[in-house]
mmCIF file of C-alpha atoms and ligand atoms in Angstrom:
data_model
loop_
_atom_site.group_PDB
_atom_site.id
_atom_site.type_symbol
_atom_site.label_atom_id
_atom_site.label_comp_id
_atom_site.label_asym_id
_atom_site.label_seq_id
_atom_site.Cartn_x
_atom_site.Cartn_y
_atom_site.Cartn_z
ATOM 1 C CA MET B 286 -205.622 59.127 40.293
ATOM 2 C CA LYS B 287 -204.759 55.678 41.633
ATOM 3 C CA PHE B 288 -208.324 54.825 42.620
ATOM 4 C CA ASN B 289 -209.983 56.098 39.429
ATOM 5 C CA LYS B 290 -209.811 52.668 37.813
ATOM 6 C CA TYR B 291 -210.749 49.375 39.451
ATOM 7 C CA PHE B 292 -208.072 47.008 40.735
ATOM 8 C CA THR B 293 -208.057 44.467 43.568
ATOM 9 C CA MET B 294 -206.403 46.186 46.537
ATOM 10 C CA SER B 295 -203.541 44.978 48.715
ATOM 11 C CA GLU B 296 -203.354 45.905 52.416
ATOM 12 C CA ALA B 297 -201.060 48.846 51.590
ATOM 13 C CA ASP B 298 -203.487 50.060 48.897
ATOM 14 C CA ALA B 299 -206.361 49.886 51.375
ATOM 15 C CA ILE B 300 -204.468 52.182 53.786
ATOM 16 C CA GLU B 301 -203.807 54.632 50.977
ATOM 17 C CA TYR B 302 -207.457 54.409 49.945
ATOM 18 C CA ALA B 303 -208.655 55.152 53.475
ATOM 19 C CA LYS B 304 -206.395 58.198 53.687
ATOM 20 C CA GLU B 305 -207.234 59.526 50.257
ATOM 21 C CA ARG B 306 -210.885 58.656 49.850
ATOM 22 C CA LEU B 307 -212.511 58.404 53.270
ATOM 23 C CA VAL B 308 -213.228 61.169 55.719
ATOM 24 C CA PHE B 309 -212.529 59.051 58.771
ATOM 25 C CA PHE B 310 -208.922 59.160 60.035
ATOM 26 C CA GLN B 311 -206.850 62.281 60.730
ATOM 27 C CA ASP B 312 -204.131 63.027 58.131
ATOM 28 C CA ASN B 313 -201.263 62.405 60.569
ATOM 29 C CA GLU B 314 -202.509 59.092 61.984
ATOM 30 C CA GLU B 315 -200.387 55.999 61.500
ATOM 31 C CA LEU B 316 -202.574 53.219 60.063
ATOM 32 C CA ILE B 317 -202.267 49.441 60.051
ATOM 33 C CA CYS B 318 -204.264 47.181 57.754
ATOM 34 C CA LYS B 319 -205.035 43.459 57.914
ATOM 35 C CA GLU B 320 -207.006 41.524 55.314
ATOM 36 C CA ILE B 321 -209.280 39.432 57.541
ATOM 37 C CA GLY B 322 -211.794 37.940 55.086
ATOM 38 C CA ASP B 323 -212.409 34.219 55.413
ATOM 39 C CA GLY B 324 -215.615 34.106 53.371
ATOM 40 C CA ASN B 325 -215.980 32.617 49.911
ATOM 41 C CA LEU B 326 -216.279 35.788 47.845
ATOM 42 C CA ASN B 327 -214.679 39.081 48.947
ATOM 43 C CA TYR B 328 -211.715 40.856 50.527
ATOM 44 C CA ILE B 329 -212.226 42.434 53.949
ATOM 45 C CA PHE B 330 -209.656 45.008 55.075
ATOM 46 C CA LYS B 331 -209.596 46.081 58.675
ATOM 47 C CA ILE B 332 -207.761 49.378 59.044
ATOM 48 C CA TYR B 333 -206.953 50.779 62.447
ATOM 49 C CA SER B 334 -205.058 53.703 63.855
ATOM 50 C CA VAL B 335 -201.997 53.359 66.052
ATOM 51 C CA ASN B 336 -202.710 56.787 67.531
ATOM 52 C CA SER B 337 -206.412 56.522 68.352
ATOM 53 C CA GLU B 338 -209.123 53.935 69.016
ATOM 54 C CA LYS B 339 -210.516 54.406 65.527
ATOM 55 C CA SER B 340 -210.937 51.530 63.076
ATOM 56 C CA ILE B 341 -212.927 50.865 59.938
ATOM 57 C CA ILE B 342 -213.732 48.000 57.559
ATOM 58 C CA ILE B 343 -213.372 48.235 53.792
ATOM 59 C CA LYS B 344 -215.048 45.408 51.926
ATOM 60 C CA GLN B 345 -214.043 45.005 48.290
ATOM 61 C CA SER B 346 -215.620 42.712 45.689
ATOM 62 C CA GLY B 347 -213.422 41.181 43.053
ATOM 63 C CA PRO B 348 -214.547 40.022 39.615
ATOM 64 C CA VAL B 349 -214.283 36.364 40.660
ATOM 65 C CA ALA B 350 -215.067 34.532 43.891
ATOM 66 C CA ARG B 351 -212.264 33.886 46.362
ATOM 67 C CA ILE B 352 -213.310 30.261 46.729
ATOM 68 C CA SER B 353 -212.793 29.573 42.997
ATOM 69 C CA ASP B 354 -212.073 31.574 39.810
ATOM 70 C CA GLU B 355 -214.836 29.559 38.211
ATOM 71 C CA PHE B 356 -217.434 31.891 39.747
ATOM 72 C CA LYS B 357 -217.375 35.127 37.724
ATOM 73 C CA LEU B 358 -219.427 37.674 39.636
ATOM 74 C CA SER B 359 -220.553 41.190 38.971
ATOM 75 C CA PRO B 360 -219.016 43.565 41.508
ATOM 76 C CA ASP B 361 -222.467 45.233 41.492
ATOM 77 C CA ARG B 362 -223.043 43.023 44.541
ATOM 78 C CA ASN B 363 -221.216 45.691 46.507
ATOM 79 C CA ARG B 364 -223.837 48.300 45.555
ATOM 80 C CA ILE B 365 -226.582 45.868 46.488
ATOM 81 C CA GLU B 366 -224.949 45.241 49.851
ATOM 82 C CA TYR B 367 -224.527 48.969 50.551
ATOM 83 C CA GLU B 368 -228.100 49.817 49.643
ATOM 84 C CA ILE B 369 -229.558 46.887 51.550
ATOM 85 C CA LEU B 370 -227.581 47.724 54.686
ATOM 86 C CA LYS B 371 -228.896 51.286 54.492
ATOM 87 C CA SER B 372 -232.450 50.013 54.116
ATOM 88 C CA GLN B 373 -232.116 47.359 56.830
ATOM 89 C CA SER B 374 -230.750 49.882 59.318
ATOM 90 C CA LYS B 375 -234.083 51.703 59.014
ATOM 91 C CA LEU B 376 -236.218 48.548 59.127
ATOM 92 C CA ALA B 377 -234.263 46.841 61.919
ATOM 93 C CA PRO B 378 -232.320 49.557 63.800
ATOM 94 C CA GLY B 379 -229.212 48.420 65.664
ATOM 95 C CA LEU B 380 -229.094 45.017 63.988
ATOM 96 C CA VAL B 381 -226.778 45.813 61.040
ATOM 97 C CA PRO B 382 -223.417 47.608 60.822
ATOM 98 C CA GLU B 383 -223.382 51.284 59.928
ATOM 99 C CA VAL B 384 -222.194 51.912 56.361
ATOM 100 C CA TYR B 385 -220.151 55.053 55.647
ATOM 101 C CA ASN B 386 -219.321 55.080 51.961
ATOM 102 C CA TYR B 387 -219.805 53.178 48.698
ATOM 103 C CA ASP B 388 -217.376 53.487 45.801
ATOM 104 C CA PRO B 389 -218.762 52.178 42.489
ATOM 105 C CA ILE B 390 -215.359 52.348 40.770
ATOM 106 C CA MET B 391 -213.277 50.453 43.322
ATOM 107 C CA ASN B 392 -216.363 48.332 44.173
ATOM 108 C CA CYS B 393 -215.894 48.746 47.847
ATOM 109 C CA THR B 394 -217.920 49.779 50.854
ATOM 110 C CA ALA B 395 -216.586 51.347 54.036
ATOM 111 C CA MET B 396 -218.426 50.310 57.156
ATOM 112 C CA GLU B 397 -218.390 50.112 60.919
ATOM 113 C CA ASP B 398 -215.745 47.812 62.400
ATOM 114 C CA LEU B 399 -217.462 45.240 64.596
ATOM 115 C CA SER B 400 -214.301 43.805 66.144
ATOM 116 C CA ASP B 401 -215.859 43.806 69.601
ATOM 117 C CA HIS B 402 -218.218 41.147 68.194
ATOM 118 C CA VAL B 403 -217.248 37.645 67.019
ATOM 119 C CA ILE B 404 -218.534 35.705 64.013
ATOM 120 C CA MET B 405 -221.345 33.546 65.369
ATOM 121 C CA ARG B 406 -220.163 30.346 63.675
ATOM 122 C CA THR B 407 -216.837 30.637 65.517
ATOM 123 C CA GLU B 408 -218.687 31.045 68.797
ATOM 124 C CA MET B 409 -220.913 28.058 68.005
ATOM 125 C CA ILE B 410 -217.791 25.965 67.448
ATOM 126 C CA ASN B 411 -216.492 27.237 70.814
ATOM 127 C CA HIS B 412 -219.809 26.108 72.349
ATOM 128 C CA LYS B 413 -220.813 29.612 73.474
ATOM 129 C CA GLN B 414 -224.409 30.602 74.169
ATOM 130 C CA PHE B 415 -226.218 33.853 73.483
ATOM 131 C CA LYS B 416 -229.455 34.461 75.373
ATOM 132 C CA GLN B 417 -230.506 37.364 73.169
ATOM 133 C CA PHE B 418 -229.983 35.693 69.811
ATOM 134 C CA ALA B 419 -233.479 34.266 69.181
ATOM 135 C CA HIS B 420 -235.028 37.598 70.095
ATOM 136 C CA ASP B 421 -232.683 39.641 67.863
ATOM 137 C CA ILE B 422 -232.740 37.401 64.807
ATOM 138 C CA SER B 423 -236.537 37.028 64.891
ATOM 139 C CA THR B 424 -236.927 40.824 65.067
ATOM 140 C CA PHE B 425 -234.455 41.272 62.215
ATOM 141 C CA MET B 426 -236.220 38.742 60.003
ATOM 142 C CA VAL B 427 -239.779 39.845 60.701
ATOM 143 C CA ASN B 428 -238.955 43.520 60.161
ATOM 144 C CA THR B 429 -236.784 43.218 57.073
ATOM 145 C CA LEU B 430 -238.952 40.553 55.461
ATOM 146 C CA LEU B 431 -242.555 41.467 56.206
ATOM 147 C CA LEU B 432 -242.071 45.225 55.754
ATOM 148 C CA THR B 433 -240.690 44.771 52.216
ATOM 149 C CA THR B 434 -243.660 42.704 50.939
ATOM 150 C CA ASP B 435 -246.771 43.704 49.035
ATOM 151 C CA VAL B 436 -248.604 43.269 52.330
ATOM 152 C CA CYS B 437 -246.951 46.378 53.774
ATOM 153 C CA MET B 438 -245.680 48.329 50.733
ATOM 154 C CA ASP B 439 -247.233 50.261 47.929
ATOM 155 C CA HIS B 440 -247.163 47.750 45.053
ATOM 156 C CA LYS B 441 -245.463 50.023 42.520
ATOM 157 C CA ALA B 442 -242.782 51.036 45.006
ATOM 158 C CA LYS B 443 -242.222 47.357 45.758
ATOM 159 C CA LYS B 444 -241.859 46.574 42.045
ATOM 160 C CA ASP B 445 -239.225 49.316 41.779
ATOM 161 C CA GLN B 446 -237.339 47.576 44.543
ATOM 162 C CA VAL B 447 -237.630 44.239 42.739
ATOM 163 C CA LYS B 448 -235.948 45.941 39.757
ATOM 164 C CA ASN B 449 -233.272 47.669 41.822
ATOM 165 C CA PHE B 450 -232.244 44.492 43.581
ATOM 166 C CA ILE B 451 -232.213 42.103 40.666
ATOM 167 C CA ASN B 452 -229.150 39.970 41.427
ATOM 168 C CA PRO B 453 -228.845 37.328 38.680
ATOM 169 C CA GLU B 454 -225.290 36.121 39.239
ATOM 170 C CA LEU B 455 -225.535 35.632 42.971
ATOM 171 C CA CYS B 456 -228.961 34.028 42.559
ATOM 172 C CA GLU B 457 -227.450 31.644 40.030
ATOM 173 C CA ILE B 458 -224.920 30.542 42.651
ATOM 174 C CA SER B 459 -227.749 29.624 45.016
ATOM 175 C CA GLU B 460 -229.797 28.001 42.243
ATOM 176 C CA ASP B 461 -226.816 25.786 41.393
ATOM 177 C CA LEU B 462 -225.208 25.201 44.775
ATOM 178 C CA VAL B 463 -228.323 24.957 46.959
ATOM 179 C CA TYR B 464 -231.053 23.602 44.697
ATOM 180 C CA THR B 465 -229.330 21.561 41.973
ATOM 181 C CA GLU B 466 -225.845 20.168 42.504
ATOM 182 C CA PRO B 467 -226.294 18.501 45.923
ATOM 183 C CA PHE B 468 -228.975 16.225 44.469
ATOM 184 C CA THR B 469 -227.289 14.971 41.316
ATOM 185 C CA ASP B 470 -224.077 13.165 40.461
ATOM 186 C CA VAL B 471 -224.036 14.783 36.998
ATOM 187 C CA ASN B 472 -222.135 18.063 36.467
ATOM 188 C CA ASN B 473 -221.706 18.932 40.094
ATOM 189 C CA ARG B 474 -218.903 20.507 42.100
ATOM 190 C CA ASN B 475 -219.824 18.508 45.196
ATOM 191 C CA GLN B 476 -217.186 17.601 47.764
ATOM 192 C CA VAL B 477 -218.506 14.672 49.749
ATOM 193 C CA PHE B 478 -216.650 13.415 52.834
ATOM 194 C CA GLY B 479 -215.184 10.003 51.845
ATOM 195 C CA PRO B 480 -217.018 7.777 54.348
ATOM 196 C CA ASN B 481 -220.380 9.290 53.295
ATOM 197 C CA VAL B 482 -219.947 8.976 49.514
ATOM 198 C CA GLN B 483 -222.010 5.798 49.196
ATOM 199 C CA TRP B 484 -224.683 7.107 51.583
ATOM 200 C CA VAL B 485 -225.070 10.226 49.458
ATOM 201 C CA LYS B 486 -225.402 8.155 46.273
ATOM 202 C CA ASP B 487 -228.016 5.883 47.815
ATOM 203 C CA ASN B 488 -229.996 8.467 49.737
ATOM 204 C CA LEU B 489 -229.731 11.694 47.729
ATOM 205 C CA TYR B 490 -228.682 11.113 44.112
ATOM 206 C CA SER B 491 -231.009 8.084 43.804
ATOM 207 C CA ASP B 492 -234.063 9.489 45.569
ATOM 208 C CA GLU B 493 -236.369 10.479 42.701
ATOM 209 C CA ALA B 494 -239.176 11.733 44.987
ATOM 210 C CA LEU B 495 -236.720 14.028 46.782
ATOM 211 C CA LYS B 496 -235.300 15.306 43.503
ATOM 212 C CA LEU B 497 -238.774 16.165 42.240
ATOM 213 C CA GLU B 498 -239.416 18.266 45.352
ATOM 214 C CA THR B 499 -236.095 20.095 44.929
ATOM 215 C CA ALA B 500 -237.073 20.997 41.355
ATOM 216 C CA LYS B 501 -240.390 22.441 42.581
ATOM 217 C CA LEU B 502 -238.542 24.405 45.262
ATOM 218 C CA LYS B 503 -235.974 25.746 42.812
ATOM 219 C CA PHE B 504 -238.729 27.212 40.659
ATOM 220 C CA GLU B 505 -240.337 28.784 43.742
ATOM 221 C CA PHE B 506 -236.988 30.366 44.641
ATOM 222 C CA MET B 507 -236.650 31.769 41.119
ATOM 223 C CA ASN B 508 -240.215 33.023 40.798
ATOM 224 C CA ASN B 509 -241.565 34.117 44.164
ATOM 225 C CA ALA B 510 -240.633 37.806 44.502
ATOM 226 C CA GLN B 511 -242.141 37.952 47.972
ATOM 227 C CA SER B 512 -239.782 40.138 49.960
ATOM 228 C CA LEU B 513 -236.308 41.631 50.027
ATOM 229 C CA ILE B 514 -234.400 38.745 51.541
ATOM 230 C CA HIS B 515 -230.840 38.711 52.909
ATOM 231 C CA GLY B 516 -230.168 35.671 50.760
ATOM 232 C CA ASP B 517 -227.280 34.127 52.749
ATOM 233 C CA LEU B 518 -228.319 34.292 56.394
ATOM 234 C CA HIS B 519 -225.984 31.706 57.901
ATOM 235 C CA THR B 520 -224.043 32.022 61.164
ATOM 236 C CA GLY B 521 -220.988 33.256 59.232
ATOM 237 C CA SER B 522 -223.109 36.298 58.268
ATOM 238 C CA ILE B 523 -223.809 37.166 61.896
ATOM 239 C CA PHE B 524 -221.548 39.056 64.279
ATOM 240 C CA ILE B 525 -222.480 38.509 67.895
ATOM 241 C CA LYS B 526 -221.624 39.326 71.517
ATOM 242 C CA GLU B 527 -223.605 38.863 74.678
ATOM 243 C CA ASP B 528 -225.837 41.898 74.307
ATOM 244 C CA SER B 529 -225.668 42.579 70.579
ATOM 245 C CA THR B 530 -226.327 40.865 67.250
ATOM 246 C CA LYS B 531 -225.341 42.376 63.894
ATOM 247 C CA ILE B 532 -226.308 40.874 60.574
ATOM 248 C CA ILE B 533 -223.714 41.399 57.837
ATOM 249 C CA ASP B 534 -222.994 40.360 54.244
ATOM 250 C CA PRO B 535 -226.331 40.797 52.447
ATOM 251 C CA GLU B 536 -224.747 40.635 48.986
ATOM 252 C CA PHE B 537 -227.023 37.736 47.927
ATOM 253 C CA ALA B 538 -230.079 39.902 48.598
ATOM 254 C CA PHE B 539 -232.918 39.981 46.073
ATOM 255 C CA TYR B 540 -236.697 39.754 46.030
ATOM 256 C CA GLY B 541 -237.322 36.101 46.898
ATOM 257 C CA PRO B 542 -239.251 33.866 49.299
ATOM 258 C CA MET B 543 -238.822 34.985 52.916
ATOM 259 C CA GLY B 544 -238.604 31.377 54.114
ATOM 260 C CA TYR B 545 -235.172 31.330 52.470
ATOM 261 C CA ASP B 546 -233.762 33.492 55.283
ATOM 262 C CA VAL B 547 -235.591 31.799 58.139
ATOM 263 C CA GLY B 548 -234.677 28.351 56.808
ATOM 264 C CA ASN B 549 -231.002 29.321 56.572
ATOM 265 C CA VAL B 550 -230.960 30.374 60.221
ATOM 266 C CA ILE B 551 -232.578 27.097 61.299
ATOM 267 C CA ALA B 552 -230.199 24.956 59.221
ATOM 268 C CA ASN B 553 -227.138 26.731 60.573
ATOM 269 C CA LEU B 554 -228.340 26.263 64.145
ATOM 270 C CA MET B 555 -228.757 22.606 63.200
ATOM 271 C CA PHE B 556 -225.077 22.388 62.137
ATOM 272 C CA ALA B 557 -224.114 23.754 65.557
ATOM 273 C CA LEU B 558 -226.493 21.270 67.197
ATOM 274 C CA ALA B 559 -225.050 18.349 65.216
ATOM 275 C CA ASN B 560 -221.584 19.421 66.379
ATOM 276 C CA ALA B 561 -222.663 19.693 70.038
ATOM 277 C CA HIS B 562 -224.490 16.365 69.769
ATOM 278 C CA VAL B 563 -221.587 14.268 68.490
ATOM 279 C CA LEU B 564 -219.118 16.080 70.771
ATOM 280 C CA ASP B 565 -221.453 15.451 73.716
ATOM 281 C CA ASN B 566 -221.911 18.952 75.098
ATOM 282 C CA GLU B 567 -225.272 18.742 76.907
ATOM 283 C CA LYS B 568 -225.409 22.414 77.903
ATOM 284 C CA GLN B 569 -224.779 23.572 74.346
ATOM 285 C CA LYS B 570 -227.333 21.101 72.983
ATOM 286 C CA LYS B 571 -229.997 22.347 75.385
ATOM 287 C CA TRP B 572 -229.385 25.986 74.468
ATOM 288 C CA LEU B 573 -229.427 25.228 70.743
ATOM 289 C CA GLU B 574 -232.624 23.181 71.019
ATOM 290 C CA GLU B 575 -234.354 25.975 72.921
ATOM 291 C CA THR B 576 -233.035 28.536 70.450
ATOM 292 C CA ILE B 577 -234.326 26.624 67.419
ATOM 293 C CA VAL B 578 -237.797 26.426 69.014
ATOM 294 C CA ASP B 579 -237.694 30.101 70.026
ATOM 295 C CA VAL B 580 -236.552 31.389 66.624
ATOM 296 C CA ILE B 581 -239.594 29.831 64.945
ATOM 297 C CA ASP B 582 -242.109 30.669 67.659
ATOM 298 C CA LEU B 583 -240.903 34.263 68.149
ATOM 299 C CA PHE B 584 -240.847 34.747 64.383
ATOM 300 C CA LYS B 585 -244.500 33.662 64.203
ATOM 301 C CA GLU B 586 -245.576 35.794 67.135
ATOM 302 C CA LYS B 587 -243.816 38.961 65.921
ATOM 303 C CA PHE B 588 -244.912 38.372 62.334
ATOM 304 C CA LEU B 589 -248.620 38.293 63.246
ATOM 305 C CA LYS B 590 -248.259 41.346 65.488
ATOM 306 C CA LEU B 591 -246.404 43.409 62.876
ATOM 307 C CA TRP B 592 -248.919 42.348 60.230
ATOM 308 C CA ASP B 593 -251.726 43.818 62.364
ATOM 309 C CA GLU B 594 -249.779 47.051 62.797
ATOM 310 C CA LYS B 595 -248.403 47.543 59.284
ATOM 311 C CA ALA B 596 -250.499 45.729 56.643
ATOM 312 C CA ILE B 597 -251.835 48.223 54.100
ATOM 313 C CA GLU B 598 -253.048 45.904 51.320
ATOM 314 C CA TYR B 599 -256.849 45.702 51.502
ATOM 315 C CA THR B 600 -257.202 41.971 50.798
ATOM 316 C CA ALA B 601 -254.413 41.109 53.245
ATOM 317 C CA LYS B 602 -256.807 42.073 56.023
ATOM 318 C CA TYR B 603 -259.415 39.425 55.101
ATOM 319 C CA LYS B 604 -260.078 37.019 57.942
ATOM 320 C CA GLY B 605 -257.722 34.035 57.862
ATOM 321 C CA PHE B 606 -255.344 35.438 55.233
ATOM 322 C CA LYS B 607 -252.435 36.307 57.515
ATOM 323 C CA GLU B 608 -252.518 32.799 59.062
ATOM 324 C CA TYR B 609 -252.631 31.255 55.568
ATOM 325 C CA TYR B 610 -249.687 33.437 54.475
ATOM 326 C CA LEU B 611 -247.623 32.604 57.574
ATOM 327 C CA ASP B 612 -248.247 28.898 56.943
ATOM 328 C CA THR B 613 -246.714 29.246 53.468
ATOM 329 C CA VAL B 614 -243.686 30.972 55.007
ATOM 330 C CA LEU B 615 -243.228 28.125 57.512
ATOM 331 C CA ARG B 616 -243.489 25.593 54.705
ATOM 332 C CA ASP B 617 -240.793 27.435 52.723
ATOM 333 C CA THR B 618 -238.700 27.749 55.899
ATOM 334 C CA ALA B 619 -238.776 23.995 56.424
ATOM 335 C CA ALA B 620 -237.854 23.336 52.795
ATOM 336 C CA VAL B 621 -234.874 25.702 52.891
ATOM 337 C CA ALA B 622 -233.711 24.361 56.265
ATOM 338 C CA GLY B 623 -233.578 21.026 54.450
ATOM 339 C CA LEU B 624 -231.833 22.293 51.318
ATOM 340 C CA GLU B 625 -229.213 24.251 53.266
ATOM 341 C CA GLY B 626 -228.882 21.337 55.709
ATOM 342 C CA ILE B 627 -227.909 19.075 52.820
ATOM 343 C CA ARG B 628 -225.899 21.393 50.574
ATOM 344 C CA ARG B 629 -223.457 22.433 53.306
ATOM 345 C CA ILE B 630 -222.599 18.751 53.783
ATOM 346 C CA VAL B 631 -222.555 17.591 50.167
ATOM 347 C CA GLY B 632 -221.872 20.698 48.080
ATOM 348 C CA ILE B 633 -218.818 22.853 47.440
ATOM 349 C CA ALA B 634 -219.294 25.273 50.381
ATOM 350 C CA HIS B 635 -218.978 23.417 53.665
ATOM 351 C CA VAL B 636 -219.374 24.692 57.236
ATOM 352 C CA LYS B 637 -216.708 24.561 59.937
ATOM 353 C CA ASP B 638 -219.207 23.319 62.557
ATOM 354 C CA ILE B 639 -218.947 19.975 60.750
ATOM 355 C CA THR B 640 -215.535 20.001 59.077
ATOM 356 C CA ILE B 641 -213.639 20.654 62.325
ATOM 357 C CA ILE B 642 -214.942 17.410 63.841
ATOM 358 C CA GLU B 643 -211.739 15.367 63.840
ATOM 359 C CA ASP B 644 -213.058 11.931 64.737
ATOM 360 C CA GLU B 645 -214.167 10.293 61.466
ATOM 361 C CA GLN B 646 -217.135 8.391 62.915
ATOM 362 C CA LYS B 647 -218.398 11.457 64.768
ATOM 363 C CA ARG B 648 -218.213 13.554 61.608
ATOM 364 C CA VAL B 649 -220.057 10.853 59.656
ATOM 365 C CA ARG B 650 -222.829 10.909 62.276
ATOM 366 C CA ALA B 651 -223.042 14.714 62.363
ATOM 367 C CA GLU B 652 -223.292 14.835 58.576
ATOM 368 C CA ARG B 653 -226.003 12.186 58.493
ATOM 369 C CA LEU B 654 -227.964 13.981 61.189
ATOM 370 C CA CYS B 655 -228.037 17.040 58.900
ATOM 371 C CA MET B 656 -228.793 15.110 55.724
ATOM 372 C CA ILE B 657 -231.566 12.950 57.215
ATOM 373 C CA SER B 658 -233.130 16.012 58.850
ATOM 374 C CA GLY B 659 -232.682 17.845 55.558
ATOM 375 C CA LYS B 660 -234.597 15.222 53.611
ATOM 376 C CA ASN B 661 -237.424 15.206 56.145
ATOM 377 C CA PHE B 662 -237.571 19.009 56.227
ATOM 378 C CA ILE B 663 -238.064 18.989 52.467
ATOM 379 C CA MET B 664 -240.468 16.049 52.218
ATOM 380 C CA ARG B 665 -242.577 16.933 55.278
ATOM 381 C CA ARG B 666 -242.507 20.704 54.869
ATOM 382 C CA GLU B 667 -246.319 21.069 54.857
ATOM 383 C CA GLU B 668 -246.591 19.501 58.352
ATOM 384 C CA LEU B 669 -244.286 21.807 60.312
ATOM 385 C CA LYS B 670 -246.137 24.571 62.162
ATOM 386 C CA THR B 671 -244.282 25.212 65.456
ATOM 387 C CA GLY B 672 -240.753 25.501 66.782
ATOM 388 C CA ARG B 673 -241.207 22.119 68.447
ATOM 389 C CA ASP B 674 -242.187 20.551 65.076
ATOM 390 C CA PHE B 675 -238.931 21.846 63.573
ATOM 391 C CA LEU B 676 -236.853 20.553 66.480
ATOM 392 C CA ASN B 677 -238.568 17.158 66.345
ATOM 393 C CA ILE B 678 -237.302 16.617 62.793
ATOM 394 C CA MET B 679 -233.733 16.831 64.163
ATOM 395 C CA LYS B 680 -234.527 14.723 67.229
ATOM 396 C CA GLU B 681 -235.963 11.975 65.030
ATOM 397 C CA ALA B 682 -232.866 12.068 62.817
ATOM 398 C CA LYS B 683 -230.686 11.677 65.917
ATOM 399 C CA GLU B 684 -232.313 8.311 66.528
ATOM 400 C CA GLU B 685 -231.281 7.116 63.066
ATOM 401 C CA ILE B 686 -227.582 7.940 63.065
HETATM 402 C C1 SR1 X 270 -219.258 30.511 45.480
HETATM 403 S S1 SR1 X 270 -219.921 31.066 46.932
HETATM 404 C C2 SR1 X 270 -220.325 29.719 47.933
HETATM 405 C C3 SR1 X 270 -221.233 30.061 49.030
HETATM 406 O O1 SR1 X 270 -220.674 31.078 49.848
HETATM 407 C C4 SR1 X 270 -221.630 32.079 50.114
HETATM 408 O O2 SR1 X 270 -221.578 32.471 51.451
HETATM 409 C C5 SR1 X 270 -222.956 31.474 49.738
HETATM 410 O O3 SR1 X 270 -223.535 30.745 50.800
HETATM 411 C C6 SR1 X 270 -222.574 30.619 48.607
HETATM 412 O O4 SR1 X 270 -223.510 29.613 48.311
HETATM 413 MG MG1 MG X 271 -221.028 35.906 52.743
#
């Protein structure tokens, strides 16, 4: 009876839930639970057995965000996450956790415990390198993004998916926090690092040309139902180990521009690069620079190949169309790399790659590297065609800080 009406679970409740509602542990097993979530929105319970090697994750959505009660959010995001993970495991096998159960009353999903992996952002802060990352993330993005477009899907089936994954509240968060608030000093929830307050006023809030571009981009985000995007593909949404990458947390998913995902990956590699740059770790810098170039170039290569194999739309096969289409994706990628690059410095949701930098001057420089690159990514988005072009934006910014 206890789980027939929604409530936000404690660790003890989660153990009871696992015993009562999941077919996973044996009845006589002794279970331990730890709430391990450090994200902005949900509660993550890790439950493991004292008697066996077995463990499981239960992710529960509450009616408000963890980061602030001000964000009232439909727990339907848990359904979206469950359904997307199911779909992504078919499109990109091995690159997402296995999901076992979804409970629409308790708004929770039971899924594979990935404790042998580590959150990628943590590993970036520890200056760790992962040879397979560019390969895995480019495969994940090309498969999940291109295969859910009108290029590769029956158009009516795609429109059904657009309906099924309408996600207005989570989209509103991105519309506000990514596209609007970082560029205005009116009605924002920004949290700017003290020594950069004046720089932000002079270079972001007062830059009318930049603001105009962000308005255009916001309307593209709201109106381009291109493919089923992850919607929050930062390094905190990636579990990694040497030979495996798992993409988690697709609760922001909806039909939007695919450059949103690719741009998020690039921006979050940039945060790691800014960290390695000001903390002077040459080896880490080199790996990150190569990875940024590879993510873009492998994405392009795999995208064109998969297009040839899977495009079913008649007009998509016209000569020159796939190159035109890919160019628009790279343009959107650059723009979002810029928006994410700025909002994680100026907005309410910061990233640890930057906030853990203790030395004030070093943090100021890392933040400016991201913000200057961010502005150039947005303003010069039509020019960027290769991985090297993307990296050069960051290298140029380095000269200015
Ligand atoms: C209120 S949520 C703040 C941020 O956390 C999520 O991970 C998204 O990136 C969102 O913008
Ligand atoms: Mg998340």
